[in-house]
Short mmCIF file of C-alpha atoms in Angstrom, two decimals:
data_model
loop_
_atom_site.label_atom_id
_atom_site.label_comp_id
_atom_site.label_asym_id
_atom_site.label_seq_id
_atom_site.Cartn_x
_atom_site.Cartn_y
_atom_site.Cartn_z
CA MET A 129 -9.99 -12.20 48.00
CA ALA A 130 -12.55 -13.97 45.91
CA LYS A 131 -13.06 -17.64 46.55
CA LYS A 132 -11.31 -19.95 44.09
CA VAL A 133 -13.42 -22.59 42.41
CA PRO A 134 -12.25 -25.58 40.35
CA VAL A 135 -13.29 -25.59 36.71
CA GLN A 136 -12.77 -28.62 34.50
CA VAL A 137 -13.24 -28.20 30.75
CA THR A 138 -12.26 -29.80 27.49
CA LEU A 139 -10.29 -27.00 25.85
CA ASN A 140 -9.51 -27.59 22.21
CA GLY A 141 -9.75 -31.34 22.74
CA GLU A 142 -7.61 -31.44 25.86
CA GLU A 143 -8.85 -32.19 29.39
CA ARG A 144 -7.95 -29.20 31.55
CA ALA A 145 -8.65 -28.19 35.14
CA GLU A 146 -7.81 -24.90 36.83
CA PHE A 147 -8.85 -22.97 39.91
CA VAL A 148 -10.46 -19.71 38.89
CA GLU A 149 -11.78 -16.83 40.97
CA SER A 150 -15.47 -17.13 41.61
CA GLY A 151 -17.21 -14.67 39.31
CA ALA A 152 -14.34 -14.55 36.81
CA THR A 153 -15.36 -14.36 33.18
CA LEU A 154 -14.45 -17.21 30.88
CA LEU A 155 -12.39 -14.72 28.86
CA ASN A 156 -10.21 -13.85 31.85
CA ALA A 157 -9.98 -17.49 32.91
CA LEU A 158 -8.92 -18.61 29.43
CA ARG A 159 -6.30 -15.90 29.10
CA GLY A 160 -5.10 -15.78 32.72
CA ARG A 161 -5.48 -19.36 33.96
CA PHE A 162 -5.63 -21.65 30.96
CA GLY A 163 -2.95 -19.75 29.05
CA ASP A 164 -5.01 -19.42 25.89
CA THR A 165 -4.70 -15.79 24.73
CA SER A 166 -6.39 -16.33 21.37
CA PRO A 167 -9.72 -14.85 22.56
CA LYS A 168 -9.23 -11.08 22.74
CA GLY A 169 -10.75 -8.66 25.23
CA GLY A 170 -12.01 -5.68 23.23
CA CYS A 171 -14.95 -4.17 25.11
CA HIS A 172 -15.54 -6.66 27.97
CA GLN A 173 -19.26 -5.96 27.67
CA GLY A 174 -20.45 -8.07 24.78
CA THR A 175 -20.47 -5.54 21.96
CA CYS A 176 -17.34 -6.21 19.89
CA GLY A 177 -17.17 -9.99 19.43
CA ALA A 178 -13.38 -10.25 19.74
CA CYS A 179 -13.69 -12.74 22.62
CA SER A 180 -15.99 -15.18 20.77
CA VAL A 181 -15.46 -18.88 21.50
CA ILE A 182 -17.50 -21.99 20.82
CA ILE A 183 -18.95 -23.65 23.94
CA ASP A 184 -20.64 -27.03 23.45
CA GLY A 185 -21.08 -26.24 19.78
CA GLU A 186 -22.55 -22.77 20.23
CA LEU A 187 -20.94 -19.41 19.59
CA LYS A 188 -20.60 -17.49 22.86
CA LEU A 189 -19.06 -14.25 24.06
CA SER A 190 -16.50 -15.37 26.62
CA CYS A 191 -16.50 -11.91 28.25
CA LEU A 192 -20.15 -12.39 29.25
CA THR A 193 -19.80 -16.03 30.30
CA LEU A 194 -18.95 -17.03 33.86
CA ALA A 195 -16.00 -19.40 33.93
CA GLU A 196 -17.49 -21.58 36.66
CA ALA A 197 -20.66 -22.00 34.59
CA CYS A 198 -18.51 -23.77 31.99
CA ASP A 199 -17.55 -26.66 34.29
CA GLY A 200 -17.79 -29.81 32.21
CA ALA A 201 -18.13 -27.89 28.94
CA GLU A 202 -16.29 -28.41 25.68
CA ILE A 203 -14.65 -25.17 24.56
CA VAL A 204 -13.07 -24.46 21.18
CA THR A 205 -10.96 -21.36 20.54
CA THR A 206 -8.96 -20.14 17.55
CA ALA A 207 -5.82 -21.58 19.15
CA GLY A 208 -7.29 -25.05 18.69
CA LEU A 209 -8.12 -24.86 15.01
CA ALA A 210 -4.80 -25.70 13.39
CA THR A 211 -3.94 -29.39 13.03
CA ASN A 212 -0.26 -29.80 13.84
CA SER A 213 1.21 -27.06 11.67
CA ALA A 214 -1.58 -27.09 9.08
CA MET A 215 -3.88 -24.10 9.29
CA HIS A 216 -7.64 -24.61 9.45
CA PRO A 217 -9.33 -23.80 6.10
CA LEU A 218 -10.76 -20.62 7.65
CA GLN A 219 -7.35 -19.51 8.86
CA ARG A 220 -5.86 -20.21 5.45
CA ALA A 221 -8.67 -18.32 3.70
CA PHE A 222 -8.19 -15.32 5.99
CA ALA A 223 -4.44 -15.29 5.34
CA GLU A 224 -4.70 -15.79 1.59
CA GLY A 225 -7.57 -13.31 1.30
CA PHE A 226 -5.75 -10.55 3.23
CA ALA A 227 -8.72 -10.53 5.63
CA ALA A 228 -6.74 -9.27 8.63
CA GLN A 229 -4.83 -6.07 9.21
CA CYS A 230 -4.21 -5.34 12.89
CA GLY A 231 -5.60 -8.81 13.64
CA PHE A 232 -7.35 -7.99 16.90
CA CYS A 233 -10.82 -8.95 15.66
CA THR A 234 -9.57 -11.95 13.68
CA PRO A 235 -9.93 -14.72 16.31
CA GLY A 236 -13.51 -13.64 17.03
CA MET A 237 -14.31 -13.38 13.34
CA ILE A 238 -12.92 -16.85 12.72
CA MET A 239 -14.90 -18.39 15.58
CA ALA A 240 -18.09 -16.70 14.37
CA ALA A 241 -17.38 -18.01 10.89
CA LYS A 242 -16.63 -21.51 12.18
CA ALA A 243 -19.89 -21.57 14.14
CA LEU A 244 -21.68 -20.66 10.91
CA LEU A 245 -19.91 -23.23 8.73
CA ASP A 246 -20.44 -25.96 11.36
CA GLN A 247 -24.18 -25.36 11.03
CA LYS A 248 -24.32 -24.33 7.39
CA PRO A 249 -21.38 -25.53 5.30
CA ASP A 250 -22.63 -23.80 2.14
CA PRO A 251 -23.72 -20.33 3.29
CA THR A 252 -24.95 -17.45 1.19
CA ARG A 253 -23.33 -14.01 1.39
CA GLU A 254 -26.29 -12.89 3.49
CA ASP A 255 -25.73 -15.82 5.89
CA VAL A 256 -22.10 -14.75 6.31
CA ILE A 257 -23.04 -11.11 6.94
CA GLU A 258 -25.60 -12.22 9.52
CA ALA A 259 -23.06 -14.48 11.23
CA LEU A 260 -20.43 -11.72 11.41
CA SER A 261 -22.81 -8.97 12.47
CA GLY A 262 -21.84 -9.24 16.14
CA ASN A 263 -18.15 -8.73 15.41
CA ILE A 264 -16.58 -5.30 14.93
CA CYS A 265 -13.60 -4.71 12.63
CA ARG A 266 -11.87 -1.33 12.37
CA CYS A 267 -9.42 -2.01 9.54
CA THR A 268 -10.74 -4.10 6.69
CA GLY A 269 -14.13 -2.66 5.78
CA TYR A 270 -15.47 -6.25 6.25
CA GLU A 271 -15.53 -7.15 2.56
CA PRO A 272 -12.27 -9.19 2.65
CA ILE A 273 -13.58 -11.05 5.72
CA ILE A 274 -16.87 -11.89 4.03
CA GLN A 275 -14.95 -13.09 0.97
CA ALA A 276 -12.60 -15.20 3.11
CA VAL A 277 -15.48 -16.99 4.82
CA LEU A 278 -17.12 -17.70 1.47
CA ALA A 279 -13.78 -18.94 0.11
CA ALA A 280 -13.29 -21.27 3.09
CA ALA A 281 -16.79 -22.65 2.59
CA ALA A 282 -16.08 -23.21 -1.10
CA ALA A 283 -12.77 -24.93 -0.30
CA SER A 284 -14.31 -27.52 2.01
CA PRO A 285 -17.65 -28.36 0.41
CA HIS A 286 -20.42 -29.78 2.55
CA LYS A 287 -18.38 -30.94 5.47
CA ALA A 288 -18.40 -29.38 8.89
CA ALA A 289 -15.30 -27.24 9.13
CA MET B 40 -41.76 12.13 0.11
CA ALA B 41 -39.37 9.99 -1.82
CA ILE B 42 -36.01 8.26 -2.02
CA ARG B 43 -33.77 10.58 -4.02
CA ARG B 44 -30.62 9.48 -5.79
CA GLY B 45 -27.58 11.78 -5.89
CA ARG B 46 -24.02 11.60 -7.10
CA GLY B 47 -21.03 13.47 -5.69
CA VAL B 48 -17.38 13.70 -6.56
CA ALA B 49 -14.35 14.88 -4.61
CA ALA B 50 -10.60 14.85 -5.05
CA VAL B 51 -7.80 15.22 -2.53
CA ASN B 52 -4.06 15.51 -2.48
CA TYR B 53 -2.46 14.34 0.71
CA PRO B 54 1.06 14.89 2.05
CA THR B 55 3.27 11.92 2.85
CA GLY B 56 4.60 12.49 6.38
CA MET B 57 4.70 15.73 8.29
CA ASN B 58 7.18 18.51 8.83
CA LEU B 59 7.29 20.20 12.21
CA GLY B 60 10.90 20.29 13.37
CA GLY B 61 12.40 17.96 10.80
CA ASP B 62 11.20 14.39 10.28
CA PRO B 63 13.87 11.69 10.78
CA SER B 64 13.84 7.90 10.98
CA GLN B 65 16.77 5.58 11.48
CA ALA B 66 17.43 1.94 10.56
CA LEU B 67 20.22 -0.52 11.27
CA VAL B 68 20.88 -3.64 9.19
CA HIS B 69 23.22 -6.51 9.96
CA SER B 70 23.72 -10.05 8.76
CA THR B 71 23.72 -13.19 10.87
CA PRO B 72 26.66 -15.63 10.43
CA THR B 73 24.53 -17.59 7.95
CA GLY B 74 23.54 -14.70 5.72
CA ASN B 75 20.13 -13.78 7.08
CA PHE B 76 19.58 -10.06 7.46
CA MET B 77 18.19 -8.35 10.54
CA VAL B 78 16.67 -4.89 10.27
CA THR B 79 16.41 -3.08 13.59
CA LEU B 80 13.80 -0.34 13.81
CA SER B 81 11.79 1.48 16.44
CA SER B 82 8.91 1.88 14.02
CA VAL B 83 5.75 -0.02 14.89
CA ASP B 84 3.61 -2.22 12.68
CA LEU B 85 0.01 -1.36 13.60
CA GLY B 86 -1.37 -3.87 11.14
CA GLN B 87 -0.70 -1.78 8.06
CA GLY B 88 2.06 -4.19 7.10
CA LEU B 89 5.18 -2.17 7.85
CA LYS B 90 7.26 -5.25 8.65
CA GLN B 91 6.46 -6.91 5.33
CA ILE B 92 7.18 -3.74 3.35
CA MET B 93 10.49 -3.11 5.14
CA ALA B 94 11.52 -6.73 4.57
CA GLN B 95 10.78 -6.31 0.86
CA ILE B 96 12.70 -3.03 0.67
CA CYS B 97 15.72 -4.47 2.48
CA ALA B 98 15.67 -7.64 0.38
CA GLU B 99 15.38 -5.70 -2.88
CA THR B 100 18.28 -3.42 -1.93
CA ILE B 101 20.66 -6.15 -0.74
CA GLY B 102 19.60 -8.59 -3.44
CA VAL B 103 18.28 -11.48 -1.36
CA PRO B 104 14.85 -13.16 -1.05
CA ALA B 105 12.53 -11.33 1.37
CA GLU B 106 12.27 -14.54 3.45
CA LEU B 107 15.89 -14.02 4.53
CA VAL B 108 15.07 -10.68 6.16
CA THR B 109 13.80 -10.36 9.73
CA ILE B 110 12.37 -7.05 10.91
CA ASP B 111 12.93 -6.37 14.61
CA THR B 112 10.78 -3.58 15.97
CA GLY B 113 10.91 -4.91 19.50
CA ASP B 114 12.03 -2.10 21.74
CA THR B 115 12.00 1.69 21.43
CA ASP B 116 14.39 1.89 24.42
CA THR B 117 17.20 0.14 22.61
CA GLY B 118 16.32 0.48 18.91
CA PRO B 119 17.44 3.25 16.57
CA HIS B 120 15.42 6.45 16.56
CA CYS B 121 12.10 6.65 14.73
CA MET B 122 9.63 9.52 14.88
CA GLY B 123 6.84 6.97 14.72
CA THR B 124 4.17 5.35 12.63
CA PHE B 125 1.77 8.18 11.82
CA ALA B 126 1.11 10.85 9.19
CA SER B 127 1.30 8.19 6.44
CA ARG B 128 5.08 8.39 6.84
CA GLY B 129 6.08 4.77 7.53
CA THR B 130 6.75 3.40 4.07
CA HIS B 131 8.38 6.61 2.84
CA ARG B 132 10.58 7.69 5.77
CA ILE B 133 11.50 4.33 7.22
CA GLY B 134 11.73 2.72 3.79
CA ASN B 135 14.31 5.33 2.75
CA ALA B 136 16.30 4.72 5.95
CA VAL B 137 16.23 0.96 5.27
CA ILE B 138 17.45 1.50 1.70
CA GLN B 139 20.38 3.53 3.00
CA ALA B 140 21.32 0.96 5.66
CA ALA B 141 20.87 -1.97 3.29
CA THR B 142 22.98 -0.27 0.61
CA GLU B 143 25.86 0.07 3.07
CA ALA B 144 25.47 -3.57 4.19
CA ARG B 145 25.36 -4.73 0.56
CA GLN B 146 28.63 -2.93 -0.14
CA VAL B 147 30.39 -4.76 2.72
CA MET B 148 28.86 -8.04 1.56
CA LEU B 149 30.20 -7.50 -1.97
CA GLU B 150 33.63 -6.57 -0.60
CA VAL B 151 33.83 -9.81 1.39
CA ALA B 152 32.61 -11.82 -1.61
CA ALA B 153 35.24 -10.07 -3.76
CA GLU B 154 37.99 -11.11 -1.36
CA GLU B 155 36.73 -14.70 -1.39
CA LEU B 156 36.48 -14.79 -5.20
CA GLU B 157 39.68 -12.75 -5.71
CA VAL B 158 37.92 -10.29 -7.98
CA ASN B 159 36.97 -6.62 -7.81
CA ALA B 160 33.82 -5.86 -5.77
CA SER B 161 32.53 -3.50 -8.46
CA ASP B 162 32.42 -6.45 -10.88
CA LEU B 163 29.97 -8.38 -8.70
CA GLU B 164 26.21 -8.61 -8.79
CA THR B 165 23.52 -10.49 -6.86
CA ASP B 166 21.07 -12.89 -8.49
CA GLY B 167 18.22 -12.24 -6.03
CA THR B 168 18.07 -15.89 -4.94
CA GLY B 169 20.96 -15.84 -2.47
CA ASN B 170 24.09 -15.84 -4.66
CA ILE B 171 26.74 -13.34 -5.73
CA HIS B 172 28.56 -13.73 -9.04
CA VAL B 173 30.84 -11.89 -11.44
CA LYS B 174 28.85 -9.88 -13.99
CA GLY B 175 28.69 -11.86 -17.20
CA ALA B 176 30.30 -14.93 -15.58
CA PRO B 177 27.67 -16.60 -13.39
CA GLN B 178 29.91 -19.65 -12.83
CA LYS B 179 32.30 -17.43 -10.82
CA ALA B 180 29.99 -17.29 -7.81
CA ILE B 181 29.69 -17.54 -4.06
CA SER B 182 26.52 -17.93 -1.99
CA ILE B 183 25.54 -15.20 0.45
CA PHE B 184 25.49 -17.95 3.09
CA ASP B 185 29.22 -18.65 2.47
CA THR B 186 29.98 -14.94 2.19
CA ALA B 187 28.48 -14.28 5.61
CA LEU B 188 30.36 -17.23 7.11
CA ALA B 189 33.61 -15.89 5.64
CA ALA B 190 32.90 -12.40 6.93
CA HIS B 191 32.28 -13.66 10.43
CA PHE B 192 34.94 -16.37 10.78
CA LYS B 193 37.73 -15.49 8.32
CA ARG B 194 37.63 -11.80 7.47
CA GLY B 195 36.43 -10.25 10.70
CA ARG B 196 33.97 -8.02 8.84
CA SER B 197 30.51 -6.97 9.97
CA ILE B 198 28.10 -7.06 7.05
CA SER B 199 26.06 -4.19 8.33
CA GLY B 200 24.81 -0.73 7.51
CA ARG B 201 23.37 2.41 9.02
CA GLY B 202 20.52 4.42 7.61
CA MET B 203 19.11 7.76 8.61
CA PHE B 204 16.51 9.47 6.46
CA LEU B 205 15.71 13.05 7.33
CA VAL B 206 13.25 15.43 5.76
CA PRO B 207 14.72 18.68 7.06
CA ARG B 208 12.56 21.32 8.67
CA SER B 209 10.98 23.68 6.18
CA TYR B 210 10.69 27.35 7.13
CA PRO B 211 8.12 29.62 5.51
CA GLU B 212 9.42 32.37 3.26
CA VAL B 213 9.04 35.67 5.09
CA GLU B 214 7.51 37.53 2.17
CA THR B 215 5.00 35.02 0.89
CA GLY B 216 4.54 32.48 3.69
CA ALA B 217 5.19 29.76 1.14
CA MET B 218 6.79 26.61 2.48
CA LYS B 219 7.29 22.98 1.59
CA PRO B 220 5.48 20.94 4.22
CA ALA B 221 5.97 17.66 2.38
CA THR B 222 8.19 16.23 -0.34
CA CYS B 223 5.53 14.20 -2.11
CA TYR B 224 1.76 13.88 -2.20
CA ALA B 225 -0.62 11.00 -2.79
CA HIS B 226 -3.84 11.76 -4.64
CA ALA B 227 -7.35 10.39 -4.79
CA CYS B 228 -10.64 10.97 -6.53
CA THR B 229 -13.90 9.43 -5.39
CA VAL B 230 -17.38 9.27 -6.86
CA VAL B 231 -20.18 8.33 -4.47
CA GLU B 232 -23.80 7.54 -5.25
CA VAL B 233 -26.33 7.83 -2.45
CA ASP B 234 -30.01 7.36 -1.87
CA VAL B 235 -31.46 9.91 0.53
CA ASP B 236 -34.89 9.39 2.08
CA ASP B 237 -36.20 12.93 2.32
CA GLU B 238 -38.82 11.86 4.88
CA THR B 239 -36.43 10.22 7.36
CA GLY B 240 -33.11 11.80 6.37
CA GLU B 241 -31.53 8.39 6.08
CA VAL B 242 -28.66 8.00 3.62
CA THR B 243 -27.75 4.74 1.90
CA VAL B 244 -24.47 4.71 0.04
CA VAL B 245 -25.17 2.81 -3.16
CA SER B 246 -21.64 2.80 -4.53
CA VAL B 247 -18.23 4.28 -3.85
CA LYS B 248 -15.70 4.35 -6.67
CA ASN B 249 -12.17 5.45 -5.89
CA VAL B 250 -9.05 6.16 -7.90
CA PHE B 251 -5.91 6.36 -5.78
CA GLU B 252 -2.51 7.58 -6.97
CA ILE B 253 0.00 6.27 -4.48
CA GLY B 254 3.44 6.44 -6.06
CA ARG B 255 4.46 2.79 -6.30
CA ALA B 256 2.46 -0.10 -4.82
CA LEU B 257 5.32 -2.02 -3.18
CA ASN B 258 2.92 -4.79 -2.20
CA PRO B 259 -0.19 -4.51 -4.37
CA ARG B 260 -2.39 -6.84 -2.30
CA MET B 261 -1.59 -4.97 0.90
CA VAL B 262 -2.20 -1.66 -0.83
CA GLU B 263 -5.59 -2.90 -2.02
CA GLN B 264 -6.40 -4.09 1.50
CA GLN B 265 -5.50 -0.68 2.92
CA LEU B 266 -7.55 1.16 0.29
CA VAL B 267 -10.68 -1.00 0.63
CA GLY B 268 -10.63 -0.59 4.40
CA GLY B 269 -9.91 3.13 4.05
CA SER B 270 -12.76 3.67 1.63
CA TRP B 271 -15.13 2.05 4.12
CA MET B 272 -13.71 4.16 6.93
CA GLY B 273 -14.20 7.35 4.92
CA LEU B 274 -17.89 6.55 4.51
CA SER B 275 -18.03 5.79 8.22
CA HIS B 276 -16.55 9.21 9.04
CA ALA B 277 -18.99 10.89 6.64
CA LEU B 278 -22.18 9.32 7.94
CA TYR B 279 -21.70 7.58 11.27
CA GLU B 280 -18.81 8.23 13.60
CA THR B 281 -18.63 10.79 16.37
CA THR B 282 -17.85 10.81 20.08
CA GLU B 283 -19.55 14.17 20.53
CA PRO B 284 -22.76 14.33 18.49
CA TYR B 285 -23.80 17.69 20.02
CA TYR B 286 -20.35 19.22 20.45
CA PRO B 287 -19.48 21.23 22.54
CA ASN B 288 -22.30 19.78 24.66
CA ARG B 289 -20.94 16.51 26.05
CA GLU B 290 -24.35 14.98 26.60
CA HIS B 291 -25.35 12.10 24.35
CA GLY B 292 -21.72 11.16 23.66
CA GLY B 293 -21.26 7.47 23.09
CA THR B 294 -19.93 5.54 26.06
CA ASP B 295 -19.15 2.18 24.46
CA PHE B 296 -18.97 0.33 21.14
CA ASN B 297 -22.76 -0.08 21.17
CA GLN B 298 -23.20 3.68 20.95
CA TYR B 299 -20.33 4.44 18.61
CA LEU B 300 -21.85 3.90 15.22
CA MET B 301 -19.96 2.42 12.31
CA PRO B 302 -21.29 0.66 9.23
CA GLY B 303 -21.28 -3.08 9.82
CA PRO B 304 -20.93 -5.93 7.36
CA GLY B 305 -24.58 -5.49 6.36
CA ASP B 306 -24.15 -1.81 5.43
CA LEU B 307 -21.46 -2.08 2.77
CA ALA B 308 -21.61 -0.03 -0.41
CA GLU B 309 -20.56 -1.45 -3.74
CA THR B 310 -16.87 -0.53 -3.64
CA GLU B 311 -14.38 -0.10 -6.44
CA ILE B 312 -10.68 0.62 -6.13
CA ILE B 313 -8.37 1.66 -8.95
CA VAL B 314 -4.67 2.21 -8.25
CA LEU B 315 -2.53 4.59 -10.31
CA GLU B 316 1.23 4.53 -9.87
CA ARG B 317 3.27 7.70 -10.45
CA PRO B 318 6.51 6.97 -8.59
CA ALA B 319 7.71 9.71 -6.22
CA ALA B 320 11.24 10.90 -6.99
CA ASP B 321 12.25 10.66 -3.33
CA GLY B 322 10.10 7.66 -2.39
CA PRO B 323 11.62 4.25 -1.59
CA TYR B 324 11.29 2.54 -4.98
CA GLY B 325 8.83 5.34 -5.76
CA ALA B 326 6.37 4.75 -2.91
CA LYS B 327 4.24 7.42 -1.25
CA GLY B 328 2.07 7.09 1.84
CA PRO B 329 -1.46 5.84 1.02
CA GLY B 330 -2.55 5.18 4.62
CA GLU B 331 -4.64 8.16 5.70
CA MET B 332 -5.26 9.67 2.30
CA CYS B 333 -7.49 6.78 1.30
CA ALA B 334 -10.11 7.55 3.98
CA ASN B 335 -10.55 11.24 3.06
CA PRO B 336 -12.15 11.85 -0.35
CA GLN B 337 -15.30 9.86 0.51
CA ILE B 338 -16.35 12.52 3.03
CA PRO B 339 -16.75 15.52 0.69
CA ALA B 340 -18.00 13.17 -2.04
CA VAL B 341 -20.85 12.01 0.24
CA ALA B 342 -21.67 15.61 1.19
CA ASN B 343 -21.77 16.55 -2.49
CA ALA B 344 -23.92 13.52 -3.35
CA ILE B 345 -26.41 14.48 -0.65
CA PHE B 346 -26.56 18.02 -2.06
CA ASP B 347 -27.15 16.54 -5.51
CA ALA B 348 -29.93 14.33 -4.13
CA VAL B 349 -31.91 16.74 -1.93
CA GLY B 350 -30.33 20.16 -2.40
CA VAL B 351 -29.00 20.78 1.11
CA ARG B 352 -25.39 21.53 2.04
CA ILE B 353 -24.35 19.82 5.28
CA ASP B 354 -21.07 21.11 6.68
CA HIS B 355 -20.96 19.23 9.98
CA LEU B 356 -19.83 15.63 10.38
CA PRO B 357 -21.15 13.07 10.62
CA ILE B 358 -24.03 13.79 8.26
CA THR B 359 -26.80 12.31 10.35
CA PRO B 360 -30.47 11.96 9.39
CA GLU B 361 -31.21 14.67 11.97
CA ARG B 362 -28.88 17.16 10.28
CA ILE B 363 -30.39 16.42 6.88
CA LEU B 364 -33.96 16.81 8.14
CA ARG B 365 -33.14 20.09 9.90
CA ALA B 366 -31.54 21.40 6.71
CA LEU B 367 -34.51 20.27 4.61
CA ARG B 368 -36.87 21.99 7.01
CA ALA B 369 -34.84 25.21 6.91
CA GLN B 370 -34.79 25.05 3.12
CA ALA B 371 -38.57 24.61 2.96
CA ALA B 372 -39.28 27.44 5.41
CA PRO B 373 -40.28 30.70 3.74
CA ALA B 374 -37.49 33.27 3.65
CA GLY B 375 -37.28 35.35 6.83
CA ALA B 376 -39.53 32.93 8.77
#
């Protein structure tokens, strides 16, 4: 049995500590230990983007990140975006723009979009395409997702989302 | 060596559902004590929006707001029978079963309301916002909330209904082989413009313009969403996707998402969608199945556009740069060489 190691993180603004198996990915730790199933495991090898989370302000693939390497880190996932019952502008734009069908890629898409808008609140279409290029979607044909990110940016002008 | 522009067109008609040994789906509807309606199904929402559509169909049939309807697709062990969500059959088959179940539930609801109002049930109508009243006399009314309470606690009635929609098995005629594999068909026509680089064989889809005839769009935004995604997927099938690029040789098959090519957000063609509605006589509120049909016409349209651009017919999918270059080379070779 793999050795358990303590990992302390700030997850969506909350101080959390859990013992995780040494060598466990952050994706498995988040879903299995921290009880946050918003990051999805699509490929578990860094090619689909469904597991994307923001670690210390940077977009990361949680399936390629060691959980124990995140000790002390600040992690934001899609589950932490809503304020009370109010959806984040990106979530609202995705819902209103019909930018999800099966929804499996949606959390990763939203985190990739948030990482973009945090850096660049007024992106061009090309910026959005670049930001989403590591995330695979099977259902939508991408156009509704691109439009939703642009709509969210337009709805909250020049402030970090 | 040049970039050559070509245009191709293709049209398809596509059956709604399938017909192997008969094609049934079942639905059960019942009201809660407070006049919400539960629809129990074994059909699965894969993201195409089946739950929303079934809630709309049930609400329209009973005469209540869609927000009062809950779709329960939780458990195929205990739910009523459904053949499944495939063959573009969901809206049509399951929708018809829901209409039947909801019609029966509505009749019980009107009977209970009639007893409460001391009128004849056939004189009652719903207002669509949660009330039942006498036709032509809206002041003589009872809410569906109160009707359900009365059914449960005074009248001992279950406001419920059963639905089973079956497309019976179709046998071919012995003489001609003719048969009726489907009861209605969706249609599409697509025009694709491509640029083909005759030096590299690379194809860029410039635009894809689709007209889809889908019966009735029960939820127009969800239909549009399905069609836009389908149009993209059709181009993906035409030019990118395969698990076996040198079939039947298994070598070089993709082993992960990195090696399974699909167009990404940077490879999108200018896309246009036009919806035509010709309601199907046996469709739920006229609907047909648009799901799979919408990803088909792009494939022959791309092949035709490539022929228009560089004069080679490619009949294997996906149409890769390699296949185009080999065809161009064969075309350029002197006859008999």
